[in-house]
């Protein structure tokens, strides 16, 4: 029994899908080309940011392009306006990617099958679990009595 509890506790914690490819936050103190390449690879791998919306993916790519354009225009010395633009672009990129990484985190749980003593492992992203909960709440809102009338 204690072993089952330990097993359940170990599988209930969320973990990134690929431990080698941790979500990347844009850092102004590190070389930009390598960071942009890594972020692009993570956006395209289908796992790191699996739950990112298409509109957010486009925003990040546009911000990365503007970010690179500002760096290229500056020639190495940034004026105060360019520094502000870079900070704004970085903040937008990091905010979107942080939320997408959190939503894309895979969580596995051991769940008992209805009508059986057998358990199975159910793995879903945080966003999938949130959508399932919202859907269940909506079903309960539409049918508060919990009754099912066949044929009505």
Short mmCIF file of C-alpha atoms in Angstrom, two decimals:
data_model
loop_
_atom_site.label_atom_id
_atom_site.label_comp_id
_atom_site.label_asym_id
_atom_site.label_seq_id
_atom_site.Cartn_x
_atom_site.Cartn_y
_atom_site.Cartn_z
CA UNK A 1 0.00 0.00 0.00
CA UNK A 2 2.80 2.42 0.91
CA UNK A 3 4.55 1.56 -2.35
CA UNK A 4 1.39 2.45 -4.31
CA UNK A 5 1.15 5.81 -2.52
CA UNK A 6 4.78 6.58 -3.32
CA UNK A 7 4.23 5.56 -6.94
CA UNK A 8 1.14 7.76 -7.17
CA UNK A 9 2.95 10.72 -5.63
CA UNK A 10 5.85 10.32 -8.05
CA UNK A 11 3.61 10.20 -11.11
CA UNK A 12 1.29 13.03 -10.04
CA UNK A 13 3.96 15.69 -10.37
CA UNK A 14 4.17 17.55 -13.67
CA UNK A 15 7.33 17.43 -15.71
CA UNK A 16 8.45 18.98 -18.96
CA UNK A 17 8.08 16.61 -21.92
CA UNK A 18 11.72 16.84 -22.88
CA UNK A 19 14.06 17.59 -19.99
CA UNK A 20 16.93 18.52 -22.33
CA UNK A 21 14.89 21.28 -24.03
CA UNK A 22 13.83 23.55 -21.20
CA UNK A 23 11.76 26.59 -22.17
CA UNK A 24 14.00 29.50 -23.07
CA UNK A 25 13.56 33.04 -21.77
CA UNK A 26 15.19 35.75 -23.85
CA UNK A 27 18.17 37.25 -22.00
CA UNK A 28 19.83 40.48 -23.18
CA UNK A 29 23.14 39.45 -21.56
CA UNK A 30 23.56 36.35 -23.75
CA UNK A 31 24.31 36.18 -27.50
CA UNK A 32 21.09 36.82 -29.41
CA UNK A 33 21.51 34.55 -32.48
CA UNK A 34 21.83 31.37 -30.39
CA UNK A 35 18.83 32.33 -28.24
CA UNK A 36 16.66 33.12 -31.26
CA UNK A 37 17.64 29.83 -32.92
CA UNK A 38 16.82 27.85 -29.76
CA UNK A 39 13.45 29.59 -29.32
CA UNK A 40 12.61 28.98 -33.00
CA UNK A 41 13.53 25.29 -32.61
CA UNK A 42 11.40 24.98 -29.47
CA UNK A 43 8.45 26.68 -31.18
CA UNK A 44 8.70 24.23 -34.07
CA UNK A 45 9.36 21.00 -32.13
CA UNK A 46 5.68 20.55 -31.21
CA UNK A 47 6.46 19.66 -27.59
CA UNK A 48 8.08 22.50 -25.64
CA UNK A 49 5.33 24.98 -26.47
CA UNK A 50 2.67 22.47 -27.59
CA UNK A 51 -0.19 24.58 -26.21
CA UNK A 52 0.86 27.91 -27.74
CA UNK A 53 -1.89 29.48 -29.83
CA UNK A 54 -1.16 30.20 -33.50
CA UNK A 55 -1.66 33.93 -32.88
CA UNK A 56 0.82 33.86 -29.97
CA UNK A 57 3.31 31.86 -32.06
CA UNK A 58 3.07 34.55 -34.77
CA UNK A 59 3.49 37.34 -32.18
CA UNK A 60 6.65 35.70 -30.83
CA UNK A 61 8.13 35.27 -34.31
CA UNK A 62 7.32 38.90 -35.19
CA UNK A 63 8.83 40.12 -31.91
CA UNK A 64 11.97 38.06 -32.51
CA UNK A 65 12.29 39.62 -35.98
CA UNK A 66 11.83 43.15 -34.57
CA UNK A 67 14.32 42.33 -31.80
CA UNK A 68 16.93 41.20 -34.35
CA UNK A 69 16.22 44.24 -36.53
CA UNK A 70 16.85 46.64 -33.63
CA UNK A 71 20.13 44.88 -32.78
CA UNK A 72 21.26 44.97 -36.44
CA UNK A 73 20.35 48.66 -36.84
CA UNK A 74 22.20 49.67 -33.71
CA UNK A 75 25.56 48.32 -34.83
CA UNK A 76 26.41 47.40 -31.25
CA UNK A 77 25.61 50.66 -29.42
CA UNK A 78 22.01 51.10 -28.39
CA UNK A 79 20.44 54.48 -27.74
CA UNK A 80 17.90 54.81 -24.89
CA UNK A 81 14.92 54.46 -27.26
CA UNK A 82 16.32 51.23 -28.73
CA UNK A 83 17.00 49.86 -25.24
CA UNK A 84 13.37 50.54 -24.32
CA UNK A 85 12.14 48.85 -27.51
CA UNK A 86 14.34 45.82 -26.81
CA UNK A 87 13.07 45.58 -23.23
CA UNK A 88 9.46 45.77 -24.44
CA UNK A 89 10.00 43.10 -27.11
CA UNK A 90 11.84 40.86 -24.63
CA UNK A 91 9.05 41.21 -22.07
CA UNK A 92 6.37 40.34 -24.62
CA UNK A 93 8.32 37.30 -25.87
CA UNK A 94 9.09 36.03 -22.36
CA UNK A 95 5.49 36.51 -21.16
CA UNK A 96 4.01 34.54 -24.06
CA UNK A 97 6.62 31.77 -23.90
CA UNK A 98 6.37 31.42 -20.11
CA UNK A 99 2.60 30.96 -20.26
CA UNK A 100 2.86 28.55 -23.21
CA UNK A 101 5.51 26.48 -21.41
CA UNK A 102 3.40 26.31 -18.26
CA UNK A 103 0.33 25.25 -20.27
CA UNK A 104 2.35 22.66 -22.23
CA UNK A 105 3.74 20.91 -19.13
CA UNK A 106 2.74 17.25 -19.19
CA UNK A 107 1.20 15.85 -16.01
CA UNK A 108 0.63 12.12 -15.53
CA UNK A 109 -1.70 10.65 -12.95
CA UNK A 110 -2.69 7.14 -11.99
CA UNK A 111 -6.47 6.92 -12.18
CA UNK A 112 -8.81 4.05 -11.42
CA UNK A 113 -11.06 2.98 -14.26
CA UNK A 114 -14.77 3.26 -13.49
CA UNK A 115 -16.17 -0.14 -12.52
CA UNK A 116 -12.74 -1.68 -12.02
CA UNK A 117 -9.99 -1.84 -9.44
CA UNK A 118 -7.42 -1.51 -12.21
CA UNK A 119 -5.58 1.82 -12.55
CA UNK A 120 -4.14 3.37 -15.67
CA UNK A 121 -1.77 6.26 -16.26
CA UNK A 122 -3.47 9.30 -17.81
CA UNK A 123 -1.10 11.94 -19.21
CA UNK A 124 -2.41 15.35 -20.29
CA UNK A 125 -1.01 18.85 -20.53
CA UNK A 126 -2.00 21.48 -17.98
CA UNK A 127 -4.08 23.21 -20.67
CA UNK A 128 -5.88 19.95 -21.59
CA UNK A 129 -6.74 19.36 -17.93
CA UNK A 130 -8.00 22.95 -17.64
CA UNK A 131 -10.17 22.53 -20.76
CA UNK A 132 -11.58 19.23 -19.42
CA UNK A 133 -12.48 20.91 -16.10
CA UNK A 134 -14.12 23.86 -17.85
CA UNK A 135 -16.08 21.49 -20.09
CA UNK A 136 -17.28 19.49 -17.07
CA UNK A 137 -18.35 22.71 -15.33
CA UNK A 138 -20.25 23.79 -18.44
CA UNK A 139 -22.06 20.44 -18.61
CA UNK A 140 -23.03 20.78 -14.94
CA UNK A 141 -24.17 24.38 -15.49
CA UNK A 142 -26.42 23.32 -18.36
CA UNK A 143 -27.81 20.35 -16.41
CA UNK A 144 -27.72 21.20 -12.67
CA UNK A 145 -30.03 18.32 -11.66
CA UNK A 146 -27.58 15.77 -13.05
CA UNK A 147 -30.41 13.75 -14.57
CA UNK A 148 -30.36 12.34 -18.03
CA UNK A 149 -33.63 12.07 -19.93
CA UNK A 150 -33.26 9.72 -22.84
CA UNK A 151 -35.43 10.71 -25.78
CA UNK A 152 -36.33 14.22 -24.57
#
